[in-house]
Short mmCIF file of N, CA and C in Angstrom, two decimals:
data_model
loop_
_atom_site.label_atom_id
_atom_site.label_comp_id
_atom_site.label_asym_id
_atom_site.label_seq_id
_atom_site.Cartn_x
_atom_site.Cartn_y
_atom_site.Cartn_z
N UNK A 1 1.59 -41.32 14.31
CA UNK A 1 1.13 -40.16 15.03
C UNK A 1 1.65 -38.87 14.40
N UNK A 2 3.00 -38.95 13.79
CA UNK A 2 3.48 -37.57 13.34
C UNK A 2 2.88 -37.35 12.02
N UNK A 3 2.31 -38.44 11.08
CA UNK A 3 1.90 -38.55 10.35
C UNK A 3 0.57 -37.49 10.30
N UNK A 4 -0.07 -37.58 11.29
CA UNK A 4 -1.34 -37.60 11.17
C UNK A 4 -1.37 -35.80 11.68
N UNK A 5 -0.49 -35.77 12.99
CA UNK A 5 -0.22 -34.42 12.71
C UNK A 5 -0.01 -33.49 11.67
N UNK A 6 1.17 -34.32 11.02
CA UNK A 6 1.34 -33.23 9.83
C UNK A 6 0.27 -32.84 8.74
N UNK A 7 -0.51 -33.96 8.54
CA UNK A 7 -1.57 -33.91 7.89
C UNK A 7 -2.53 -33.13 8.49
N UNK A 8 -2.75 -32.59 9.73
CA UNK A 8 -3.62 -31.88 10.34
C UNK A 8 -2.90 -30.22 10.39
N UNK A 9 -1.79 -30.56 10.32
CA UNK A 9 -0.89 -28.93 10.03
C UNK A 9 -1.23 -28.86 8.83
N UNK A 10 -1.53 -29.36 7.65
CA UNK A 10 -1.71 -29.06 6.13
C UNK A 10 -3.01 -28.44 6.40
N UNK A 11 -3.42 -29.42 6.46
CA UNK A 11 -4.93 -29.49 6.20
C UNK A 11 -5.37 -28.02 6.96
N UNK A 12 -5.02 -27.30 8.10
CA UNK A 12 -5.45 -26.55 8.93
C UNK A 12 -4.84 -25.06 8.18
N UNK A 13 -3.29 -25.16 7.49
CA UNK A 13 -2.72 -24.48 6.99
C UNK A 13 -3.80 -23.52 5.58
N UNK A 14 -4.03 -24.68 4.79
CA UNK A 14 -4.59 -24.48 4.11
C UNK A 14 -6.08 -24.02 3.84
N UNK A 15 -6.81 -24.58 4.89
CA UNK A 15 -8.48 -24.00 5.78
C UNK A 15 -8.32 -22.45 6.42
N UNK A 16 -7.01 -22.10 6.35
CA UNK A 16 -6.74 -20.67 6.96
C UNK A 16 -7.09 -19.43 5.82
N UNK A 17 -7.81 -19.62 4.55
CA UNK A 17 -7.90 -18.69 3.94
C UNK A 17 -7.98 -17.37 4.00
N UNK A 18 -8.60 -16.51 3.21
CA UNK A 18 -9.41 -15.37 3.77
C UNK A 18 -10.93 -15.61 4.13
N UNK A 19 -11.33 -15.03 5.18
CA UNK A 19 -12.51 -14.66 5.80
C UNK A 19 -13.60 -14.31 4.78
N UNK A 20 -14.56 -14.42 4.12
CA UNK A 20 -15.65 -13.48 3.82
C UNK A 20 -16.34 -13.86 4.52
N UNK A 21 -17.19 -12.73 4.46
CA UNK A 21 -18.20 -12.14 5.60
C UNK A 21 -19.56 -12.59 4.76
N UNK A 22 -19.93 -13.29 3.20
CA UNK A 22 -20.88 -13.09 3.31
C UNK A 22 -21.74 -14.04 3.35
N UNK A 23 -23.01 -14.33 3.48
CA UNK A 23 -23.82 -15.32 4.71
C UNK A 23 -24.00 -15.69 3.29
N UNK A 24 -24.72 -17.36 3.24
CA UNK A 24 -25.74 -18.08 2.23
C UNK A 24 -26.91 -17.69 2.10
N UNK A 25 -27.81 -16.91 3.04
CA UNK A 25 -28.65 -16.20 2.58
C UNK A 25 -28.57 -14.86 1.58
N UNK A 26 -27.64 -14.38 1.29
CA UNK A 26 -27.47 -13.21 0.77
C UNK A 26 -27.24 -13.79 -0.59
N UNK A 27 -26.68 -14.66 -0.83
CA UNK A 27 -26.51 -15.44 -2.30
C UNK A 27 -27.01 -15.22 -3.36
N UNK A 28 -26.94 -14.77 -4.43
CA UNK A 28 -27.96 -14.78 -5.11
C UNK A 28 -28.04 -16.43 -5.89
N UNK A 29 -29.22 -16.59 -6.72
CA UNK A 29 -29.18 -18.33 -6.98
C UNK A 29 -28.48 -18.14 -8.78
N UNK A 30 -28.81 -16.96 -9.00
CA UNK A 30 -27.59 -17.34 -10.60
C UNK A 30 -26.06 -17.15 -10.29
N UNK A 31 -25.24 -17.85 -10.52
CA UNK A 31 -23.91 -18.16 -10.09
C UNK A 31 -23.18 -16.65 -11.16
N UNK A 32 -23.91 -16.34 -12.24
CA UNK A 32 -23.14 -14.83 -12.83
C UNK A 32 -23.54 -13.67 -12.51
N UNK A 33 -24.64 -13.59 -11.64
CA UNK A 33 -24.94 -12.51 -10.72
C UNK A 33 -24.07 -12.36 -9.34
N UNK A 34 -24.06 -14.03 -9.19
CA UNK A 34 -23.29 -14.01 -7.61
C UNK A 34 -22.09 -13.50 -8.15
N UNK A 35 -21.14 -13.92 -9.17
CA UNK A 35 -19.77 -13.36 -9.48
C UNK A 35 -19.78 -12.11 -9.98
N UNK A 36 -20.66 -11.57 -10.18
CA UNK A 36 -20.62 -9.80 -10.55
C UNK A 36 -21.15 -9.09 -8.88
N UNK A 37 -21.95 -9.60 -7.93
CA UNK A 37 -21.65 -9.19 -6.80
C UNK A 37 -20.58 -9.32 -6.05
N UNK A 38 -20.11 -10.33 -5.86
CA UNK A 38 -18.76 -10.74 -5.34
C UNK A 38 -17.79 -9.63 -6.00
N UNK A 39 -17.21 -9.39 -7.39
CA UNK A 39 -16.41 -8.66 -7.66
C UNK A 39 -16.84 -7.30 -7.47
N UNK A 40 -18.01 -6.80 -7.26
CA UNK A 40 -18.31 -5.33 -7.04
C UNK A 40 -17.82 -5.04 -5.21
N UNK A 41 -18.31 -6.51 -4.74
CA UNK A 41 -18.18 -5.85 -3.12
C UNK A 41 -16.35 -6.11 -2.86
N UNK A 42 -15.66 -6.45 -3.45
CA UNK A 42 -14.27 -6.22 -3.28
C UNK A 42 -13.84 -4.99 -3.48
N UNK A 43 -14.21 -4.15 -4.42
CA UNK A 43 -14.14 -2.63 -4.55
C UNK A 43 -15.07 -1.80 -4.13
N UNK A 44 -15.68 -2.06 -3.01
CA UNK A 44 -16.46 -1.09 -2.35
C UNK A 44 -16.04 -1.37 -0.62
N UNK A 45 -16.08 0.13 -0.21
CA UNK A 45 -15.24 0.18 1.46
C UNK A 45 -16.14 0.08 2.34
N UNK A 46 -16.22 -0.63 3.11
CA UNK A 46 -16.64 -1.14 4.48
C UNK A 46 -17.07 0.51 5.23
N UNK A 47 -18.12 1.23 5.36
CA UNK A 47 -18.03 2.82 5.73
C UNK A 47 -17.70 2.61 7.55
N UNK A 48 -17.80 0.98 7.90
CA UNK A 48 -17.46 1.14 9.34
C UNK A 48 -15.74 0.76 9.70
N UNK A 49 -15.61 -0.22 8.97
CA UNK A 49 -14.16 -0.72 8.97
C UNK A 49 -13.43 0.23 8.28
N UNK A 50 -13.70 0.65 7.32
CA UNK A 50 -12.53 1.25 6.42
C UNK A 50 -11.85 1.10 6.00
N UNK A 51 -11.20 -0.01 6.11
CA UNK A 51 -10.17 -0.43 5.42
C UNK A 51 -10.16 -1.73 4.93
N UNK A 52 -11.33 -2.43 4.76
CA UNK A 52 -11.81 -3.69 4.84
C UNK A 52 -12.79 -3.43 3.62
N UNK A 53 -12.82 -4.00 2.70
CA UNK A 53 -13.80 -4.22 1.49
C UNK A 53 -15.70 -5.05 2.20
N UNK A 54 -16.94 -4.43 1.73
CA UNK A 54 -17.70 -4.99 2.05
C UNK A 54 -17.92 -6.26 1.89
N UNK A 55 -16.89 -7.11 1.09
CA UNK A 55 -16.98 -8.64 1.08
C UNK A 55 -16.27 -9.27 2.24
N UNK A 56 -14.92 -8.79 3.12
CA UNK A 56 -14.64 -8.70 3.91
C UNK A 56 -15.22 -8.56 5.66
N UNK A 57 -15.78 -8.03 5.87
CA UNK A 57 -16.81 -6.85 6.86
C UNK A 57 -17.81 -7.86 7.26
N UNK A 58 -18.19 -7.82 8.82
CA UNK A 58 -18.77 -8.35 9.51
C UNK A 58 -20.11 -7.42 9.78
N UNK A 59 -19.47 -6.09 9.63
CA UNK A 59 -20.47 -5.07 9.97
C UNK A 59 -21.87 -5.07 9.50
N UNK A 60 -22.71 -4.66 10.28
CA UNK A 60 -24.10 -4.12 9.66
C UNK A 60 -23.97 -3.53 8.13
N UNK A 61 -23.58 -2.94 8.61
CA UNK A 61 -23.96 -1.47 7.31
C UNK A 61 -23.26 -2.23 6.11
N UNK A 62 -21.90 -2.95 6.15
CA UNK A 62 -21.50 -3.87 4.79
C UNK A 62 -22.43 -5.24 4.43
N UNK A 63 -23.03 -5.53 5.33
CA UNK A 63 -24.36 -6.66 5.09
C UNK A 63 -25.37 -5.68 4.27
N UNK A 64 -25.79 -4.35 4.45
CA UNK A 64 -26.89 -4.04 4.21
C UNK A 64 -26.07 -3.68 2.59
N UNK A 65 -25.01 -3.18 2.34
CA UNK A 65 -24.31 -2.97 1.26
C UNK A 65 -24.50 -4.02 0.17
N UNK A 66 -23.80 -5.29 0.71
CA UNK A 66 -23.68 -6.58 0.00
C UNK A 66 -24.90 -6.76 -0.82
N UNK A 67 -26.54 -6.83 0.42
CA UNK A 67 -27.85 -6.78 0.26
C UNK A 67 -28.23 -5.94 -1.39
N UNK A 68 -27.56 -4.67 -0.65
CA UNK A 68 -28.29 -3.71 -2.54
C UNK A 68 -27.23 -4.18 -3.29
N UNK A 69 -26.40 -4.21 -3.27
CA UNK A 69 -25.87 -4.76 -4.55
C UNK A 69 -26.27 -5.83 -5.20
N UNK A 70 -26.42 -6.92 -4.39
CA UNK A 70 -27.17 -8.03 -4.93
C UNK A 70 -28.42 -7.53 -5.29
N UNK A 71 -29.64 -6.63 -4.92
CA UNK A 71 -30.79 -6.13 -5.30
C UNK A 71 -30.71 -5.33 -6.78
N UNK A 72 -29.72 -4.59 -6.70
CA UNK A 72 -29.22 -3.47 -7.89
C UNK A 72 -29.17 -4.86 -9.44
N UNK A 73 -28.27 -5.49 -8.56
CA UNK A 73 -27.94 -6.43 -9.77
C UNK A 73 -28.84 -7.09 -10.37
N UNK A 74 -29.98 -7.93 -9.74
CA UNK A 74 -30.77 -8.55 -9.38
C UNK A 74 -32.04 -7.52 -10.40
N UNK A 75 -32.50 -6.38 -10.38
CA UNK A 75 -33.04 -5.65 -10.94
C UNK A 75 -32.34 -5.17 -12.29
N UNK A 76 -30.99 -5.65 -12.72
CA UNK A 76 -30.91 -5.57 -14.23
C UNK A 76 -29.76 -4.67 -14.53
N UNK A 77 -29.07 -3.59 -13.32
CA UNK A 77 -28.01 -2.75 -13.17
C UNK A 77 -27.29 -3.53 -13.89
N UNK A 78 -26.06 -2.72 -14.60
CA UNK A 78 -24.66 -2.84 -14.84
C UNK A 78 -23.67 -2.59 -13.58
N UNK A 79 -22.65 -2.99 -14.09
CA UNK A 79 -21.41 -3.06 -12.86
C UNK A 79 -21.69 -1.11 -12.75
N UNK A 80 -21.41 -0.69 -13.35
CA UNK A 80 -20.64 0.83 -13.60
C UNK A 80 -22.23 1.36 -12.91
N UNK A 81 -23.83 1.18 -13.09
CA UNK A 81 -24.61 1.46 -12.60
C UNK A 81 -24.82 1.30 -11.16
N UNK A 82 -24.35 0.18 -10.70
CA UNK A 82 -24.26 -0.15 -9.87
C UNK A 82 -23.07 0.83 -8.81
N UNK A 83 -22.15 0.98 -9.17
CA UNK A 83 -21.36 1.85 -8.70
C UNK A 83 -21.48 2.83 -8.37
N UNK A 84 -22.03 3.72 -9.60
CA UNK A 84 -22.49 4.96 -9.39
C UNK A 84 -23.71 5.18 -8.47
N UNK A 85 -24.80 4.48 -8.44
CA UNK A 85 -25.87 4.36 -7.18
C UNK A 85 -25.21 4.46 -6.13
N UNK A 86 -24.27 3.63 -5.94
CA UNK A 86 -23.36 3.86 -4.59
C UNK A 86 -22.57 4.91 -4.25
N UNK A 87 -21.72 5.43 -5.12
CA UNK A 87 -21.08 6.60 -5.04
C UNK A 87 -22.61 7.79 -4.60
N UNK A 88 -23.15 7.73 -5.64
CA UNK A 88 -24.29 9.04 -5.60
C UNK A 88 -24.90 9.16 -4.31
N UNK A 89 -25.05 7.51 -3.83
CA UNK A 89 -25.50 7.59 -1.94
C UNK A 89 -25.05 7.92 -0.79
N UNK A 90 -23.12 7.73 -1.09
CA UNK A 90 -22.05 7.26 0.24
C UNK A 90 -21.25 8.14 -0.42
N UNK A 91 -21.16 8.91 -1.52
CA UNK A 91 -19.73 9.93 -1.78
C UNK A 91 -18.56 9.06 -2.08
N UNK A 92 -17.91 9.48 -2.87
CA UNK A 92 -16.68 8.60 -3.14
C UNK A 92 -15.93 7.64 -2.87
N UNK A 93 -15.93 8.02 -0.87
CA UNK A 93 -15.03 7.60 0.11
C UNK A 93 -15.95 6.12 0.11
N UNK A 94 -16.68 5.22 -0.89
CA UNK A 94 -17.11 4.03 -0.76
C UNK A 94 -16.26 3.05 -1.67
N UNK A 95 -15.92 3.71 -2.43
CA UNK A 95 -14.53 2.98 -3.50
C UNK A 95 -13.65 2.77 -2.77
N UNK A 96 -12.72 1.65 -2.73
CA UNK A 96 -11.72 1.62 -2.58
C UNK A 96 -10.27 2.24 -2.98
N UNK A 97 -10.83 2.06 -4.37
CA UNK A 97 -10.01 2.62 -5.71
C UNK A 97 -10.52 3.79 -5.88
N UNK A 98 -10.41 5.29 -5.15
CA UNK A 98 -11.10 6.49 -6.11
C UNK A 98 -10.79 6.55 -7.53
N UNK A 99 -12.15 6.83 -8.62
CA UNK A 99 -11.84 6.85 -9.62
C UNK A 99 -11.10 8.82 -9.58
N UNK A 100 -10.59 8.36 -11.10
CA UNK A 100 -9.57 9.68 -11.37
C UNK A 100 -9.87 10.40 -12.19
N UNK A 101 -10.42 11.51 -11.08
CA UNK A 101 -11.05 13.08 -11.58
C UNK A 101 -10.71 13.75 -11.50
N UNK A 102 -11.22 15.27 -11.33
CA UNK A 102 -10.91 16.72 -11.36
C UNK A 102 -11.11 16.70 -9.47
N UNK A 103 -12.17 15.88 -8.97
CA UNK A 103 -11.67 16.12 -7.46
C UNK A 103 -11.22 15.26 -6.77
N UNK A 104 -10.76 14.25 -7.10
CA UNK A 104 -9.64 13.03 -6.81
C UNK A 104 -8.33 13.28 -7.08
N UNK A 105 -7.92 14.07 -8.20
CA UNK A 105 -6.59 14.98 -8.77
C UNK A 105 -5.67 14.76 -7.63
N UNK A 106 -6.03 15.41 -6.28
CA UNK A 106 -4.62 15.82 -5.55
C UNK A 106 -4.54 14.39 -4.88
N UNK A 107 -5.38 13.74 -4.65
CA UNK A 107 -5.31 12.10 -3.96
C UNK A 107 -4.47 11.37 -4.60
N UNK A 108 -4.70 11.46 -5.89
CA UNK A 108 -4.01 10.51 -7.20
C UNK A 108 -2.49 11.13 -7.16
N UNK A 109 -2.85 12.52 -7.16
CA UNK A 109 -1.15 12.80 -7.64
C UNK A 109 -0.40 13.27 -6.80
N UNK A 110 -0.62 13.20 -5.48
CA UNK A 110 0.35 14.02 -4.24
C UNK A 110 1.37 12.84 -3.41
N UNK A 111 1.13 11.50 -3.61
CA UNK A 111 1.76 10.68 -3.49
C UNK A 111 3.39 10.92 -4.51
N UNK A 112 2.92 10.66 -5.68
CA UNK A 112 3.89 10.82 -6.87
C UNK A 112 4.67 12.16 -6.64
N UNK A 113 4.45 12.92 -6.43
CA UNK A 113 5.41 14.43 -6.09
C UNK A 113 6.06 14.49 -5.01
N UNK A 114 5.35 13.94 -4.14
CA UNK A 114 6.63 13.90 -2.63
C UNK A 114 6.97 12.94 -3.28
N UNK A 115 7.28 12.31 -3.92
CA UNK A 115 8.31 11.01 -4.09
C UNK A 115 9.22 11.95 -5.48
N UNK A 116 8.69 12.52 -5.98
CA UNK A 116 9.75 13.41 -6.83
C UNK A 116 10.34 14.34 -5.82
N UNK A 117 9.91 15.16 -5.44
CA UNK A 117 10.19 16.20 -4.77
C UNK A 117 11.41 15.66 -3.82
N UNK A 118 11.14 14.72 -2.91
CA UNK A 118 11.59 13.81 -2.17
C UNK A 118 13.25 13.26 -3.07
N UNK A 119 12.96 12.93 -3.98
CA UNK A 119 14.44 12.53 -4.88
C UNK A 119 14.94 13.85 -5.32
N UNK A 120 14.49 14.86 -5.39
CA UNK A 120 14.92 16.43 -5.76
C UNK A 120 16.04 16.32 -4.70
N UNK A 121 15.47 16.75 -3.76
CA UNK A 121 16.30 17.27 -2.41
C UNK A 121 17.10 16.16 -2.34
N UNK A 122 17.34 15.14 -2.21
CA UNK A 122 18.18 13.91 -2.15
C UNK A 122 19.28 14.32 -2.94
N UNK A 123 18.78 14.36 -4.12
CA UNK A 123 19.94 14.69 -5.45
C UNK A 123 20.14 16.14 -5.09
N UNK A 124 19.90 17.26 -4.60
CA UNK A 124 20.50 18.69 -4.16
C UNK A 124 21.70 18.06 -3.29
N UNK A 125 21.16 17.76 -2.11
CA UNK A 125 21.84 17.46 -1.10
C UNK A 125 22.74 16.79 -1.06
N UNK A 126 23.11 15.46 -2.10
CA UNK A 126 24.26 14.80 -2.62
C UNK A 126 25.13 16.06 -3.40
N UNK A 127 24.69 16.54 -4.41
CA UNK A 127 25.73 17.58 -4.74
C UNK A 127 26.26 18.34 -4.20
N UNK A 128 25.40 19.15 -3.08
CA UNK A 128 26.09 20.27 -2.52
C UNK A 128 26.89 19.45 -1.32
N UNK A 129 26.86 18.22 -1.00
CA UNK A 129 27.87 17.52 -0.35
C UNK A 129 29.30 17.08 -0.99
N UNK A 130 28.97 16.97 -2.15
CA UNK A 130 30.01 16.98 -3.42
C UNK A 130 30.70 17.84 -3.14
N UNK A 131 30.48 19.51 -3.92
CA UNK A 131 30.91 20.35 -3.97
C UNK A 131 31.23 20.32 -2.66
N UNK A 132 31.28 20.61 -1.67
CA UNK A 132 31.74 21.33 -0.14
C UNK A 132 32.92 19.88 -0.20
N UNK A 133 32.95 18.55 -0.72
CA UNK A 133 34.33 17.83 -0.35
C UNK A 133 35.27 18.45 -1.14
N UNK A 134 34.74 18.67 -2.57
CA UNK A 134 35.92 18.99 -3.33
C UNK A 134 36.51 20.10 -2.82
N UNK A 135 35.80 21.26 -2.30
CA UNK A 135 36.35 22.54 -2.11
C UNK A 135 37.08 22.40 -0.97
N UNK A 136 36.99 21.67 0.01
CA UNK A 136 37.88 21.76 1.20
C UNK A 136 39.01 20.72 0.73
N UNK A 137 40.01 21.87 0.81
CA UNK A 137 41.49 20.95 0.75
C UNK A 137 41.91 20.16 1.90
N UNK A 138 42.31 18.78 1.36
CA UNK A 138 43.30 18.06 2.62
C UNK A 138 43.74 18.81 3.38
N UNK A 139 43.84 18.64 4.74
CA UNK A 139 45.20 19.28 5.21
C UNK A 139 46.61 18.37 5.04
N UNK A 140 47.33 18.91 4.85
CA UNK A 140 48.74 18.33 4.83
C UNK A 140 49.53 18.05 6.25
N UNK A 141 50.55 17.89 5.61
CA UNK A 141 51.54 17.48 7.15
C UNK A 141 52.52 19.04 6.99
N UNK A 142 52.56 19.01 8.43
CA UNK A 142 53.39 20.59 8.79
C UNK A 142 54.87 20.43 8.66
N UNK A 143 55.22 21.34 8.71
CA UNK A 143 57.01 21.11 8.09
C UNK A 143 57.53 20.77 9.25
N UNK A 144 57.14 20.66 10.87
CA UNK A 144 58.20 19.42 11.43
C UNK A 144 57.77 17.93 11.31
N UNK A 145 56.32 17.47 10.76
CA UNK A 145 55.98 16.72 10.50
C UNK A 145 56.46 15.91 9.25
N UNK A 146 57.00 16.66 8.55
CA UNK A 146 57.56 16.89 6.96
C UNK A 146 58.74 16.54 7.27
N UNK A 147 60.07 17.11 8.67
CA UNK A 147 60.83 16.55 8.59
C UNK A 147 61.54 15.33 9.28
N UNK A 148 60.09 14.64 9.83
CA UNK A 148 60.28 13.59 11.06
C UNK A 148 59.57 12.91 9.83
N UNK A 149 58.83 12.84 8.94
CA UNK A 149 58.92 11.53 8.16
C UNK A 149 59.76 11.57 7.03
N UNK A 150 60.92 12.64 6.45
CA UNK A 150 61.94 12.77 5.95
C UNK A 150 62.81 11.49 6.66
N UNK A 151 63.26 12.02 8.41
CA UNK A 151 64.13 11.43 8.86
C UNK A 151 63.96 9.70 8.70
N UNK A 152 62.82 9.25 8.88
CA UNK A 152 61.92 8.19 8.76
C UNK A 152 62.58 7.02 7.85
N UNK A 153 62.01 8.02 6.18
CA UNK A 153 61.91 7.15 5.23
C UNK A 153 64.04 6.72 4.90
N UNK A 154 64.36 8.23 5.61
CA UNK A 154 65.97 7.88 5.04
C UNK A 154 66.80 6.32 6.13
N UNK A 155 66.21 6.69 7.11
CA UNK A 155 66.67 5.13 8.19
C UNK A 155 67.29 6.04 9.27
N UNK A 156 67.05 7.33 9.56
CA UNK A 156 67.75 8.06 10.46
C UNK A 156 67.52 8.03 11.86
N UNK A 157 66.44 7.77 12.01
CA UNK A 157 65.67 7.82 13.34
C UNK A 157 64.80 7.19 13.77
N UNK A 158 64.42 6.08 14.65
CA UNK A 158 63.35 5.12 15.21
C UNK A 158 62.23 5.94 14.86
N UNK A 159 61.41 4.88 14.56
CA UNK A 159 60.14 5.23 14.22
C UNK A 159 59.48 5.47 15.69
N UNK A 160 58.46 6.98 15.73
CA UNK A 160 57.83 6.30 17.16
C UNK A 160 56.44 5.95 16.95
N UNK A 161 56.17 5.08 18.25
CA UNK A 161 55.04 4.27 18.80
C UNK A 161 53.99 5.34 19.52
#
């Protein structure tokens, strides 16, 4: 019996893949068309989910996506043709990956600067914590303090508690 469980924990473990969303009708029947659709709809965004690739996506609008791509392809497009039809229809925000332009610039690079900027001030703020320890002197012990651990170290007087 535990046997058979565990074999049903594998077996179930492993049937847990990822999800695609896309139906056997949408297929195309050459298996290097189907793998140039398949890899295009991983880099194209779900415009309802958003955050979900149209190979992913349950939605309408990523079925109707999946659909032209397979059509685009299907009619003789290149990957990069194919892309651009899409971009030119849905605006950028259909990539997953924005490609890197003159108006993608601050998307691409504003991550990377707060993370500099971000270690700037880190490294200010360690120094000028530096400087402000070094500059403040210890305080010392006061001269009756000075002469009660005098008395101390010579054996003159109980230590107190």
């Amino acid at each position: 019996m535990r046997r058979r469980l565990a074999a049903f924990a594998v077996l179930a473990a492993l049937a847990g893949g990822p999800a695609l969303a896309v139906q056997p009708s949408e297929r195309l029947p050459d298996p290097a068309q189907e793998a140039r659709a398949r890899a295009l709809s991983t880099e194209l965004r779900c415009m309802v989910c958003q955050n979900q690739s149209i190979d992913d996506s349950d939605a309408q609008l990523a079925k109707d996506l999946r659909v032209l791509v397979r059509e685009r392809i299907s009619a003789g497009d290149s990957d990069a043709e194919v892309l651009d039809y899409l971009v030119d229809r849905y605006g950028e925000f259909v990539l997953l990956k924005p490609r890197f332009k003159s108006e993608t610039l601050v998307l691409w690079l504003t991550a990377p600067a707060i993370l500099i900027l971000g270690g700037g001030v880190a490294f200010l703020a360690y120094r000028r914590r530096a400087a402000r320890a070094a500059a403040t002197p210890e305080p010392g012990l006061s001269a009756e303090e000075t002469r009660a651990l005098d008395r101390i170290l010579a054996g003159d007087a109980p230590a107190e508690r």
